Amino acid sequence: MPLVSVPKLTFAQKLKRFFMIDLLKGLGVTLKFNVGALTDKDAVAGKGIYTEQYPKVRPDVAPRFHGAPRLNMDPETHETLCIACNLCALACPEDCIDVIPMDVEVVVAGKPRRKKVLDEFIFDTSRCMFCALCQEACPTYCLELTQDFELATYSRAGFVWNREMLEQGRETVKYEA
Amino acid sequence: MALLAPLNLIDSLLLKFFSEQTVNYVIWPFIQIGAVVTITALWVAYATYLERKISAFIQARLGPMRVGPWGLLQPIADGLKLLVKEDFIPENADRWVFFVAPYIAVVAAFIVMAVVPFGPDWAVITDVNIGVLFVLAVSSVGVLALILAGWSSNSKYALLGALRSSAQMVSYEVSMGLAIIGALMFARTLSLSGIVASQQSDSIWFFVYQPIGFIIFLISGIAENNRAPFDLAEAESELVAGFHTEYSGFRWSLFFMAEYAAMVVVTAVATTLYLGGWYFPFVYRFTEAKGFHNAYVVVSLIVFLAKAGLLLYLYFWLRWTLPRFRYDQLMDLGWKWLLPASLINIVVTAIAVVVLQGLNESGIHTIDSIAGGLNLTPSGKVIAILFGFGNLLLSAVILSLINWRSRDFNLKKQRRQIRLVDLPKGRAAVKPVSEEPELSKV
C-alpha cells in the first residue's frame, strides 16, 4: 500500500517548530499591517490602507482609461462641434454609433445653399468596447471618451445614449466628501 | 479629585434615608453592579466594533466607516437590527431549553464580574475569599449553555458544535485550573483582591515567577472562550455556525454578548493573577501616600483596564493571524502539551517554594514575611525568577521527551500497522487483488 512519505525533520526544524517561530513571524506580519494602517494612511510601502471610500471619494482612474462618451461643444458659442461627417460611425468596429444628419438652408455669399448638420446622435454603450477608435477618427475633436465610469442603468434601453445625454452627460448622485 | 466629590454627597444623602448597614451592603453594591453591567454591555457592543476595525487594519482595509464618524455608531445600529429581527424557533426544537440556553450563557459570563477586582476599595463589587474557585466554577457553567443550545436546536450542525465545544472546554478547563495553582502558591490566598494585594506588597508581577503558567492560562483561556484559533465549536467552514446555528435575532446576540463577556473575564483573571491586577509601580507613592484616595482608585482602575485591554488585543490579533486547529490537533495540544506542562509547573513551583524556605532557615535571607502572600527579599526574588524561567527550559525538555514518539493522527498508517500485526516476514502485507475475483469462483 503506498504511503505518503513525510521527510524527517532536522533538529533545527524541530526546534523551530517547538518554539513556534513561524507563529511568531505570522504575528509579526499582522502586527506590522495593523500598526501600518494606523500610522500610514497613504498605502506607502504596502502597509497602509487600500480601501477607497468610493461614493464619497472619487477614485483615480488610469490616465488612459476610456469611459462614458461625450459630444464636445464649442465653448464660446455652445454649438456642437460635430459636422455629421459619419467618420466615427465608419470607424466603429462594433457598429454602435448612428449619426443622423439633416439639411438646413443657409445663405452663403448671398446665395441659398443647403448645409448638412447634426440632427441626432445615437451611441449604444451596451455594445461599445471603449476602444476609442471613434475618438481618433473625429476630425473636430467632438466625440470623446471621458473618464467617467458610472454607466449602469436599470434597463437595456438606458444604455442607448442620445444626443442630449451625450452633450449634457448623465446625472449621477454626488456624495459629500 | 473634584470629579468624585459627588460620591461623598450621594453617600451622605443615602445615609439620611437608610441605615449605614443598608447603604454599605445593599445600595452601594447595587450601584456598583449597575455600573459594571452597563460598562460590560457597552464594552461588548464596542468589542464588535474593535474586532471589525482591527481585522480590517490587519487586512489593509478600513472597516465600518458609514454609521457615525469612523463608524462609531455601528454597534448601536447592529444592536437595533438584532432587536427587531424575527425570533425564529426551529420545528421540533426543545422550546423551553432553546429559550433558556442563551440566558444561562450570559448569566454565567456576567456573574463572574462580581468578584473581579477592577481596582482597590470601591472599584470591586465584592471580595470573596474563594474568588478563584468561584471564577472557575461559574465560568464553566457556560459550557452547559452551549450543550443545551446545541441539543435543543434539533440540528446536526448545532449538535456537532456543542459536542466539540463541550469536549474542548472540559479538556482545557483541566490545564487552566492547574496553571493557576503555581501563582496561588506565591499568593497564598484564593481571594482575587488578596492576590493583587500580595503582588503589591511584594512589588512584583507573578508573570515573572510564572512565565509558563501565564502562557498556559492564556492559551487555555482562549480555548475556553471558543475563540480562534480554537473556534472549533462554531467553525464556519464546517458547521455553519456551530451551536448557535439555529439562533437568530436577540437570542443570538445574547450568545455573542456571552462570548465577549467571557473574554473580558478571562483577561481580567489573567491580569489579576499574573500581571499584578490594578497594581502598577509608583502609583501608590504618588497618589494614596499623598492623600488622594479617589485618584489612587481611578488610576488603578485605568491601569487594570489597560492591562486587560492589551490581553484583549492579543485575542483579536491571534484570531486574525492563525488558522483554525484540526480537532485532533486541538486535543493533542490540550492533553499532550498543556496538561503535562501545567503539572511540571506545579512541581517546579513547589520545589522553588521549598528551596526558598530551606535557604531562609539555613541562614540566607530569602523570605521577608509569609503573612500576606509570600514576600521575598531581592535575593529570594532572583531565585524564584530563575526557577520560573528555568522551568521554561525544563518543560521544553520534558514535553519533547513525552511527545518524542507521538505522531499526528494518520488513519492510513494506523490501518497498515493493524494489518502488519502477526504476519510472518517475507509475505506481502496486503494480498494482491486479482483481476476478476467474482468470475474466478464461477
Coordinates of C-alpha atoms in Angstrom, one line a residue:
Chain A
M1 CA 0.0 0.0 0.0
P2 CA 1.6 3.3 -1.0
L3 CA 2.1 5.7 1.9
V4 CA 2.7 9.4 1.8
S5 CA 6.3 9.7 2.9
V6 CA 6.9 12.7 5.1
P7 CA 10.6 13.8 5.2
K8 CA 12.1 13.6 8.6
L9 CA 12.6 17.0 10.3
T10 CA 16.1 18.1 11.0
F11 CA 17.0 19.2 14.6
A12 CA 16.9 22.8 13.6
Q13 CA 13.4 22.4 12.1
K14 CA 12.2 20.6 15.2
L15 CA 13.5 23.4 17.4
K16 CA 11.8 25.9 15.1
R17 CA 8.6 24.0 15.4
F18 CA 8.9 23.6 19.1
F19 CA 9.4 27.3 19.8
M20 CA 6.7 28.2 17.2
I21 CA 9.0 30.6 15.3
D22 CA 6.7 30.6 12.3
L23 CA 3.7 31.5 14.5
L24 CA 5.6 34.5 15.9
K25 CA 6.6 35.5 12.4
G26 CA 3.0 35.5 11.4
L27 CA 2.0 37.5 14.4
G28 CA 4.7 40.0 13.4
V29 CA 3.3 40.3 9.9
T30 CA -0.2 41.1 11.1
L31 CA 1.1 43.5 13.7
K32 CA 3.1 45.3 11.1
F33 CA 0.0 45.7 9.0
N34 CA -2.1 46.9 12.0
V35 CA 0.5 49.4 13.0
G36 CA 1.0 50.5 9.4
A37 CA -2.8 51.0 9.0
L38 CA -2.8 53.3 12.0
T39 CA 0.3 55.3 11.2
D40 CA 0.3 55.5 7.4
K41 CA -2.9 56.2 5.5
D42 CA -1.4 56.6 2.0
A43 CA -0.6 52.9 1.3
V44 CA 3.1 53.7 1.1
A45 CA 5.4 50.6 1.1
G46 CA 2.4 48.3 1.0
K47 CA 1.4 48.6 4.7
G48 CA -1.3 51.3 4.7
I49 CA -5.0 51.0 4.0
Y50 CA -6.0 50.3 0.5
T51 CA -9.8 50.8 0.8
E52 CA -11.2 53.7 -1.2
Q53 CA -14.2 55.4 0.2
Y54 CA -15.8 55.2 -3.2
P55 CA -19.0 57.1 -3.4
K56 CA -17.6 59.8 -1.0
V57 CA -14.2 60.0 -2.6
R58 CA -13.9 59.7 -6.3
P59 CA -11.3 57.1 -7.2
D60 CA -8.4 57.9 -9.5
V61 CA -8.7 56.0 -12.8
A62 CA -5.7 55.3 -15.0
P63 CA -4.8 58.2 -17.3
R64 CA -5.6 56.1 -20.5
F65 CA -8.9 54.8 -19.1
H66 CA -11.8 55.2 -21.6
G67 CA -15.3 55.6 -20.1
A68 CA -18.5 57.4 -21.0
P69 CA -18.7 59.1 -24.4
R70 CA -19.3 62.8 -24.8
L71 CA -20.0 65.2 -27.6
N72 CA -18.0 68.3 -27.1
M73 CA -19.4 71.7 -27.8
D74 CA -17.8 74.9 -28.8
P75 CA -17.0 76.6 -25.5
E76 CA -17.9 80.1 -26.9
T77 CA -21.0 79.6 -29.0
H78 CA -22.2 76.4 -27.3
E79 CA -22.9 74.8 -30.6
T80 CA -21.9 71.3 -31.3
L81 CA -18.6 70.7 -32.9
C82 CA -19.9 67.7 -34.8
I83 CA -20.1 68.2 -38.5
A84 CA -22.0 65.0 -39.1
C85 CA -19.3 63.5 -41.3
N86 CA -20.1 60.0 -40.1
L87 CA -16.4 59.1 -39.8
C88 CA -16.9 57.9 -36.2
A89 CA -19.7 55.5 -37.3
L90 CA -17.4 54.1 -40.0
A91 CA -14.5 53.7 -37.6
C92 CA -16.5 51.9 -35.0
P93 CA -15.8 48.1 -35.1
E94 CA -18.9 47.4 -33.1
D95 CA -21.1 49.5 -35.2
C96 CA -22.7 51.1 -32.2
I97 CA -22.8 54.7 -33.5
D98 CA -25.6 56.2 -35.6
V99 CA -25.1 59.7 -36.9
I100 CA -28.4 61.2 -38.2
P101 CA -27.8 64.3 -40.2
M102 CA -30.2 66.8 -41.6
D103 CA -30.0 69.6 -44.3
V104 CA -30.6 73.2 -43.4
E105 CA -31.0 76.2 -45.6
V106 CA -28.2 78.7 -45.2
V107 CA -27.2 81.8 -47.1
V108 CA -23.6 81.8 -48.2
A109 CA -22.3 84.9 -50.1
G110 CA -25.9 85.9 -51.0
K111 CA -26.7 82.5 -52.4
P112 CA -29.0 80.0 -50.8
R113 CA -27.2 76.8 -50.0
R114 CA -28.0 73.5 -48.2
K115 CA -25.8 72.5 -45.3
K116 CA -25.6 69.1 -43.7
V117 CA -25.7 69.5 -39.8
L118 CA -26.2 67.0 -37.0
D119 CA -29.7 66.2 -36.1
E120 CA -29.4 63.2 -33.7
F121 CA -26.5 61.1 -32.5
I122 CA -27.2 57.6 -31.1
F123 CA -24.4 55.9 -29.1
D124 CA -25.1 52.4 -27.8
T125 CA -22.9 52.0 -24.7
S126 CA -24.0 48.4 -24.2
R127 CA -22.2 47.4 -27.3
C128 CA -19.3 49.8 -27.1
M129 CA -15.9 48.2 -26.1
F130 CA -14.3 51.6 -25.4
C131 CA -11.6 51.2 -28.0
A132 CA -11.7 55.0 -28.7
L133 CA -11.3 54.5 -32.5
C134 CA -14.2 56.9 -32.9
Q135 CA -12.4 59.5 -30.9
E136 CA -9.3 59.1 -33.1
A137 CA -11.4 59.3 -36.3
C138 CA -13.2 62.5 -35.3
P139 CA -11.7 65.4 -37.3
T140 CA -13.1 68.1 -35.0
Y141 CA -12.3 66.6 -31.6
C142 CA -16.0 66.5 -30.9
L143 CA -16.6 62.9 -29.9
E144 CA -14.5 61.9 -26.9
L145 CA -14.4 59.1 -24.4
T146 CA -14.2 60.6 -20.9
Q147 CA -13.0 59.1 -17.7
D148 CA -16.5 58.8 -16.2
F149 CA -17.2 55.2 -15.4
E150 CA -20.6 55.1 -13.8
L151 CA -22.6 53.6 -16.8
A152 CA -25.0 51.2 -15.0
T153 CA -28.7 51.7 -15.7
Y154 CA -31.9 49.9 -14.8
S155 CA -32.8 48.8 -18.3
R156 CA -31.2 47.8 -21.6
A157 CA -32.8 50.9 -23.2
G158 CA -30.9 53.1 -20.8
F159 CA -27.6 52.0 -22.4
V160 CA -28.5 53.8 -25.6
W161 CA -27.5 57.4 -25.3
N162 CA -29.0 60.1 -27.4
R163 CA -27.5 63.4 -28.4
E164 CA -28.8 65.3 -25.4
M165 CA -27.3 62.7 -23.0
L166 CA -24.0 62.7 -24.9
E167 CA -23.8 66.5 -24.7
Q168 CA -25.0 67.0 -21.1
G169 CA -23.6 63.9 -19.6
R170 CA -25.7 61.6 -17.3
E171 CA -26.9 62.7 -14.0
T172 CA -25.1 60.9 -11.1
V173 CA -25.6 61.3 -7.4
K174 CA -22.7 63.3 -5.9
Y175 CA -21.8 62.5 -2.3
E176 CA -20.1 64.8 0.1
A177 CA -16.5 64.0 0.7
Chain B
M1 CA -10.4 64.6 42.7
A2 CA -13.1 67.2 42.2
L3 CA -14.9 64.8 39.8
L4 CA -15.5 62.3 42.6
A5 CA -16.8 64.7 45.2
P6 CA -20.4 63.8 44.3
L7 CA -19.7 60.3 45.6
N8 CA -19.4 61.6 49.1
L9 CA -22.5 63.8 48.6
I10 CA -24.6 60.7 47.5
D11 CA -23.3 58.8 50.4
S12 CA -24.4 61.4 53.0
L13 CA -27.7 61.7 51.2
L14 CA -28.3 58.0 51.3
L15 CA -27.4 57.9 55.0
K16 CA -30.3 60.2 55.7
F17 CA -32.8 57.7 54.4
F18 CA -31.3 54.3 55.2
S19 CA -29.2 52.8 58.0
E20 CA -25.5 52.7 57.5
Q21 CA -25.6 48.9 57.0
T22 CA -28.2 49.1 54.3
V23 CA -26.2 51.8 52.5
N24 CA -22.9 49.9 52.7
Y25 CA -24.1 46.4 52.0
V26 CA -27.2 46.9 49.8
I27 CA -27.3 50.2 48.0
W28 CA -23.7 50.8 47.1
P29 CA -23.3 47.2 45.8
F30 CA -26.3 47.7 43.6
I31 CA -24.8 50.9 42.2
Q32 CA -21.5 49.1 41.5
I33 CA -23.4 46.2 39.9
G34 CA -25.3 48.6 37.7
A35 CA -22.1 50.3 36.7
V36 CA -20.3 47.1 35.9
V37 CA -23.1 45.5 34.0
T38 CA -23.7 48.7 31.9
I39 CA -20.0 49.1 31.2
T40 CA -19.6 45.4 30.3
A41 CA -22.7 45.6 28.0
L42 CA -21.3 48.7 26.3
W43 CA -17.9 47.0 26.1
V44 CA -19.5 44.0 24.4
A45 CA -21.1 46.3 21.8
Y46 CA -17.9 48.2 21.2
A47 CA -15.8 45.0 21.2
T48 CA -17.5 44.0 18.0
Y49 CA -16.6 47.4 16.6
L50 CA -13.0 47.0 17.7
E51 CA -12.8 43.5 16.4
R52 CA -14.1 44.6 13.0
K53 CA -11.7 47.6 12.9
I54 CA -8.6 45.6 14.0
S55 CA -9.4 42.8 11.5
A56 CA -9.8 45.5 8.8
F57 CA -6.5 47.1 9.7
I58 CA -4.7 43.8 9.7
Q59 CA -6.1 43.2 6.2
A60 CA -5.3 46.7 5.0
R61 CA -9.0 47.7 4.9
L62 CA -10.9 50.4 6.7
G63 CA -13.7 48.5 8.4
P64 CA -17.0 50.1 9.3
M65 CA -17.0 53.8 8.3
R66 CA -20.5 54.8 7.4
V67 CA -22.6 55.0 10.6
G68 CA -21.3 58.0 12.6
P69 CA -17.7 59.3 12.4
W70 CA -15.4 56.4 11.7
G71 CA -18.4 54.1 12.0
L72 CA -18.6 54.7 15.8
L73 CA -22.3 54.3 15.9
Q74 CA -22.2 50.9 14.1
P75 CA -22.7 48.8 17.2
I76 CA -25.8 50.7 18.1
A77 CA -27.2 50.2 14.6
D78 CA -26.3 46.5 14.9
G79 CA -28.0 46.2 18.2
L80 CA -31.2 47.8 16.9
K81 CA -31.2 45.5 14.0
L82 CA -30.8 42.4 16.2
L83 CA -33.6 43.6 18.5
V84 CA -36.1 43.9 15.7
K85 CA -35.2 40.7 13.9
E86 CA -37.5 37.7 13.9
D87 CA -37.1 35.4 16.8
F88 CA -37.0 32.1 14.9
I89 CA -37.5 28.8 16.6
P90 CA -36.9 25.7 14.5
E91 CA -39.5 23.0 14.2
N92 CA -39.2 20.1 16.7
A93 CA -36.8 22.2 18.8
D94 CA -37.0 21.7 22.6
R95 CA -38.6 25.1 23.0
W96 CA -38.0 25.5 26.8
V97 CA -34.4 24.6 26.7
F98 CA -33.9 26.6 23.5
F99 CA -35.2 29.7 25.3
V100 CA -33.2 29.2 28.4
A101 CA -29.8 28.4 26.9
P102 CA -28.7 31.9 25.9
Y103 CA -29.7 33.3 29.3
I104 CA -27.5 30.7 31.0
A105 CA -24.6 31.7 28.8
V106 CA -25.0 35.4 29.5
V107 CA -25.5 35.0 33.3
A108 CA -22.6 32.6 33.6
A109 CA -20.3 35.1 31.9
F110 CA -21.6 38.2 33.6
I111 CA -21.8 36.9 37.2
V112 CA -18.0 36.4 37.3
M113 CA -17.7 40.2 37.2
A114 CA -18.9 40.2 40.8
V115 CA -15.5 39.1 42.2
V116 CA -13.1 40.7 39.6
P117 CA -11.1 43.4 41.4
F118 CA -11.2 46.3 38.9
G119 CA -9.3 48.4 41.4
P120 CA -8.8 48.9 45.2
D121 CA -11.5 50.0 47.6
W122 CA -14.8 50.9 45.9
A123 CA -13.8 49.6 42.5
V124 CA -14.6 46.0 43.4
I125 CA -18.1 44.7 44.0
T126 CA -17.4 42.0 46.5
D127 CA -14.2 40.3 47.7
V128 CA -15.0 36.6 48.0
N129 CA -12.3 34.6 49.9
I130 CA -12.6 31.8 47.4
G131 CA -12.6 34.1 44.4
V132 CA -10.6 32.0 42.0
L133 CA -12.7 28.9 42.7
F134 CA -15.8 31.0 42.1
V135 CA -14.5 32.2 38.8
L136 CA -13.6 28.7 37.6
A137 CA -16.9 27.2 38.8
V138 CA -19.2 29.8 37.4
S139 CA -17.4 30.2 34.1
S140 CA -17.6 26.5 33.4
V141 CA -21.4 26.7 33.7
G142 CA -21.1 28.4 30.3
V143 CA -20.3 25.0 28.8
L144 CA -23.7 23.9 29.9
A145 CA -25.3 26.7 27.9
L146 CA -23.5 25.6 24.7
I147 CA -24.5 22.0 25.2
L148 CA -28.2 22.9 25.9
A149 CA -28.2 25.2 22.9
G150 CA -26.8 22.6 20.6
W151 CA -29.0 19.8 21.9
S152 CA -32.3 21.8 21.8
S153 CA -31.8 23.2 18.3
N154 CA -32.6 19.8 16.7
S155 CA -29.9 20.5 14.1
K156 CA -26.9 18.4 13.2
Y157 CA -24.6 21.4 12.9
A158 CA -25.6 22.7 16.3
L159 CA -25.3 19.3 17.9
L160 CA -21.9 18.7 16.5
G161 CA -20.7 22.1 17.5
A162 CA -22.0 21.6 21.0
L163 CA -20.3 18.2 21.3
R164 CA -17.0 19.6 20.1
S165 CA -17.2 22.6 22.4
S166 CA -18.0 20.5 25.4
A167 CA -15.1 18.2 24.8
Q168 CA -12.8 21.1 24.2
M169 CA -13.9 23.2 27.2
V170 CA -13.7 20.2 29.5
S171 CA -10.2 19.3 28.4
Y172 CA -8.9 22.9 28.6
E173 CA -10.5 23.5 31.9
V174 CA -8.1 21.0 33.4
S175 CA -4.9 22.7 32.3
M176 CA -6.4 26.1 33.1
G177 CA -7.2 25.1 36.7
L178 CA -3.8 23.5 37.2
A179 CA -1.9 26.5 35.7
I180 CA -3.4 28.8 38.3
I181 CA -2.0 26.8 41.2
G182 CA 1.5 27.9 40.6
A183 CA 0.5 31.6 41.0
L184 CA -1.6 30.7 44.1
M185 CA 1.5 29.2 45.8
F186 CA 3.1 32.6 45.8
A187 CA -0.2 34.4 46.7
R188 CA -1.2 32.0 49.4
T189 CA -4.9 33.1 49.0
L190 CA -7.8 32.4 46.7
S191 CA -9.3 35.9 47.1
L192 CA -8.6 37.9 43.9
S193 CA -8.2 41.1 45.8
G194 CA -5.8 39.3 48.1
I195 CA -3.8 38.0 45.1
V196 CA -3.4 41.6 43.8
A197 CA -2.5 42.8 47.3
S198 CA 0.2 40.1 47.7
Q199 CA 1.7 41.2 44.4
Q200 CA 1.6 44.8 45.5
S201 CA 3.2 44.0 48.9
D202 CA 5.9 42.0 47.0
S203 CA 6.1 44.8 44.4
I204 CA 6.3 42.3 41.5
W205 CA 4.0 40.8 38.9
F206 CA 3.6 37.0 39.2
F207 CA 4.2 36.8 35.4
V208 CA 8.0 36.8 36.1
Y209 CA 7.7 34.0 38.6
Q210 CA 5.3 32.0 36.5
P211 CA 6.0 32.6 32.8
I212 CA 4.8 29.1 31.8
G213 CA 1.8 29.3 33.9
F214 CA 0.8 32.6 32.3
I215 CA 1.3 31.1 28.8
I216 CA -0.8 28.0 29.7
F217 CA -3.5 30.1 31.3
L218 CA -3.7 32.4 28.2
I219 CA -3.9 29.5 25.7
S220 CA -6.5 27.6 27.8
G221 CA -8.4 30.8 28.3
I222 CA -8.6 31.4 24.5
A223 CA -9.7 27.8 24.1
E224 CA -12.2 28.1 26.9
N225 CA -13.8 31.1 25.1
N226 CA -14.0 29.2 21.8
R227 CA -12.1 31.9 20.1
A228 CA -9.9 31.5 17.0
P229 CA -7.6 29.5 16.6
F230 CA -9.7 27.2 18.9
D231 CA -13.1 28.1 17.5
L232 CA -14.0 24.6 16.5
A233 CA -17.3 24.9 18.3
E234 CA -18.5 27.4 15.7
A235 CA -16.2 26.5 12.8
E236 CA -17.8 28.4 10.0
S237 CA -16.4 26.4 7.2
E238 CA -17.6 23.1 8.6
L239 CA -20.5 23.7 11.0
V240 CA -22.2 26.8 9.6
A241 CA -22.1 28.5 13.0
G242 CA -21.8 25.6 15.4
F243 CA -24.0 25.6 18.5
H244 CA -25.8 28.8 17.6
T245 CA -26.7 27.9 14.0
E246 CA -30.4 27.9 14.7
Y247 CA -30.4 31.0 16.8
S248 CA -31.4 34.4 15.4
G249 CA -32.1 37.9 16.5
F250 CA -31.8 38.8 20.1
R251 CA -31.1 35.3 21.3
W252 CA -28.2 35.0 19.0
S253 CA -26.9 38.4 20.3
L254 CA -27.1 37.0 23.8
F255 CA -24.6 34.3 22.8
F256 CA -22.5 36.9 21.3
M257 CA -22.6 39.0 24.5
A258 CA -21.7 35.9 26.5
E259 CA -18.7 35.3 24.3
Y260 CA -17.3 38.8 24.6
A261 CA -18.1 39.0 28.3
A262 CA -16.3 35.6 28.8
M263 CA -13.3 37.1 27.0
V264 CA -13.3 40.0 29.5
V265 CA -13.5 37.6 32.4
V266 CA -10.5 35.5 31.2
T267 CA -8.4 38.7 30.5
A268 CA -9.4 40.1 33.9
V269 CA -8.4 36.9 35.7
A270 CA -5.2 36.6 33.8
T271 CA -4.4 40.3 34.6
T272 CA -5.2 39.7 38.3
L273 CA -3.2 36.5 38.6
Y274 CA -0.2 37.2 36.5
L275 CA 0.0 40.9 35.6
G276 CA -0.5 42.4 39.0
G277 CA -4.1 43.4 38.6
W278 CA -4.5 47.1 39.3
Y279 CA -1.0 47.3 40.8
F280 CA 1.5 49.4 39.0
P281 CA 4.8 50.6 40.4
F282 CA 4.9 54.2 41.8
V283 CA 1.1 54.7 41.6
Y284 CA 0.7 54.2 45.3
R285 CA 3.5 56.6 46.2
F286 CA 2.2 59.5 44.1
T287 CA -1.5 59.2 45.0
E288 CA -2.5 57.4 48.1
A289 CA 0.6 58.3 50.1
K290 CA -0.1 61.9 49.4
G291 CA -3.7 61.7 50.5
F292 CA -5.5 61.5 47.1
H293 CA -7.5 58.3 47.8
N294 CA -10.0 58.6 44.9
A295 CA -7.3 59.4 42.5
Y296 CA -5.5 56.3 43.6
V297 CA -8.6 54.2 42.9
V298 CA -9.2 55.8 39.5
V299 CA -5.6 55.5 38.3
S300 CA -5.5 51.8 39.5
L301 CA -8.7 51.2 37.6
I302 CA -7.2 52.7 34.4
V303 CA -4.1 50.5 35.0
F304 CA -6.2 47.4 35.3
L305 CA -8.3 48.3 32.2
A306 CA -5.1 49.0 30.2
K307 CA -3.6 45.6 31.1
A308 CA -6.8 43.8 30.3
G309 CA -7.1 45.8 27.1
L310 CA -3.6 44.6 26.0
L311 CA -4.6 41.0 26.5
L312 CA -7.9 41.6 24.6
Y313 CA -5.9 42.9 21.7
L314 CA -4.0 39.7 21.9
Y315 CA -7.3 37.8 21.4
F316 CA -8.1 39.8 18.2
W317 CA -4.5 39.7 17.0
L318 CA -4.4 35.9 17.3
R319 CA -7.8 35.5 15.7
W320 CA -6.8 37.3 12.6
T321 CA -3.3 35.6 12.3
L322 CA -3.8 31.9 12.9
P323 CA -5.9 29.4 11.1
R324 CA -8.2 27.0 13.0
F325 CA -6.7 23.9 14.6
R326 CA -7.9 20.5 13.4
Y327 CA -9.8 18.6 16.0
D328 CA -7.1 16.1 16.8
Q329 CA -4.5 18.8 17.0
L330 CA -6.6 20.6 19.5
M331 CA -6.9 17.6 21.7
D332 CA -3.1 16.9 21.2
L333 CA -2.3 20.4 22.4
G334 CA -4.6 20.2 25.4
W335 CA -3.7 16.8 26.7
K336 CA -0.2 16.1 25.5
W337 CA 1.3 19.6 25.9
L338 CA -0.6 21.9 28.2
L339 CA -1.6 19.4 30.8
P340 CA 1.9 18.0 31.3
A341 CA 3.3 21.5 31.2
S342 CA 1.0 22.7 33.9
L343 CA 1.8 19.6 36.1
I344 CA 5.5 20.3 35.6
N345 CA 4.9 23.9 36.6
I346 CA 3.2 22.9 39.8
V347 CA 6.0 20.6 40.8
V348 CA 8.8 23.1 39.9
T349 CA 6.9 25.9 41.8
A350 CA 6.5 23.7 44.8
I351 CA 10.2 22.9 44.7
A352 CA 11.0 26.5 44.4
V353 CA 8.9 27.4 47.4
V354 CA 10.5 24.6 49.5
V355 CA 14.0 25.7 48.4
L356 CA 13.3 29.3 49.3
Q357 CA 12.1 28.2 52.8
G358 CA 15.1 25.9 53.2
L359 CA 17.5 28.6 52.3
N360 CA 15.8 31.0 54.7
E361 CA 16.1 28.6 57.5
S362 CA 19.8 27.8 56.7
G363 CA 20.7 31.4 57.0
I364 CA 20.3 33.1 53.6
H365 CA 17.6 35.7 54.0
T366 CA 15.1 35.0 51.2
I367 CA 11.6 35.4 52.7
D368 CA 10.5 38.7 54.3
S369 CA 7.2 37.6 55.6
I370 CA 4.7 34.9 54.8
A371 CA 1.5 36.5 56.1
G372 CA 0.1 38.4 53.1
G373 CA 1.4 36.2 50.3
L374 CA 5.0 35.0 50.0
N375 CA 7.0 38.2 50.4
L376 CA 10.5 37.7 49.1
T377 CA 13.7 39.6 49.6
P378 CA 15.6 40.6 46.4
S379 CA 17.8 37.5 46.6
G380 CA 14.7 35.4 47.1
K381 CA 13.1 37.1 44.0
V382 CA 16.1 36.3 41.9
I383 CA 15.9 32.6 42.9
A384 CA 12.2 32.5 42.2
I385 CA 12.6 34.1 38.8
L386 CA 15.5 31.7 38.0
F387 CA 13.2 28.8 38.9
G388 CA 10.4 30.3 36.7
F389 CA 12.5 30.7 33.6
G390 CA 14.4 27.5 34.2
N391 CA 11.0 25.9 34.3
L392 CA 10.6 27.1 30.6
L393 CA 13.7 25.1 29.6
L394 CA 12.8 22.1 31.8
S395 CA 9.3 21.9 30.4
A396 CA 10.6 22.2 26.9
V397 CA 12.8 19.2 27.5
I398 CA 10.2 17.1 29.3
L399 CA 7.5 17.9 26.8
S400 CA 9.6 17.0 23.9
L401 CA 10.5 13.7 25.7
I402 CA 6.9 12.9 26.3
N403 CA 5.9 13.7 22.7
W404 CA 9.0 12.1 21.2
R405 CA 7.2 9.1 19.8
S406 CA 3.8 10.7 19.4
R407 CA 2.7 11.2 15.9
D408 CA -0.1 13.1 14.2
F409 CA -3.3 11.3 13.6
N410 CA -2.8 9.2 10.5
L411 CA -5.6 6.8 9.7
K412 CA -3.9 5.2 6.8
K413 CA -0.8 4.5 8.7
Q414 CA -2.8 3.0 11.6
R415 CA -4.7 0.7 9.3
R416 CA -1.4 -0.5 7.8
Q417 CA 0.0 -1.2 11.2
I418 CA -3.1 -3.1 12.3
R419 CA -2.7 -5.3 9.2
L420 CA 1.0 -5.9 9.8
V421 CA 0.4 -7.4 13.2
D422 CA 1.1 -11.2 13.4
L423 CA 2.2 -11.5 9.8
P424 CA 5.3 -13.6 9.2
K425 CA 8.1 -11.8 7.5
G426 CA 8.5 -12.1 3.7
R427 CA 4.9 -12.1 2.9
A428 CA 3.1 -9.1 1.4
A429 CA 1.1 -7.2 4.0
V430 CA -1.7 -6.9 1.5
K431 CA -2.8 -9.6 -0.8
P432 CA -2.6 -8.5 -4.4
V433 CA -6.1 -8.1 -5.7
S434 CA -6.8 -10.5 -8.5
E435 CA -8.4 -9.0 -11.6
E436 CA -11.8 -10.7 -11.5
P437 CA -12.3 -12.4 -8.2
E438 CA -16.0 -12.9 -8.7
L439 CA -15.7 -14.5 -12.1
S440 CA -12.9 -17.0 -11.0
K441 CA -15.3 -18.5 -8.5
V442 CA -17.8 -19.2 -11.2

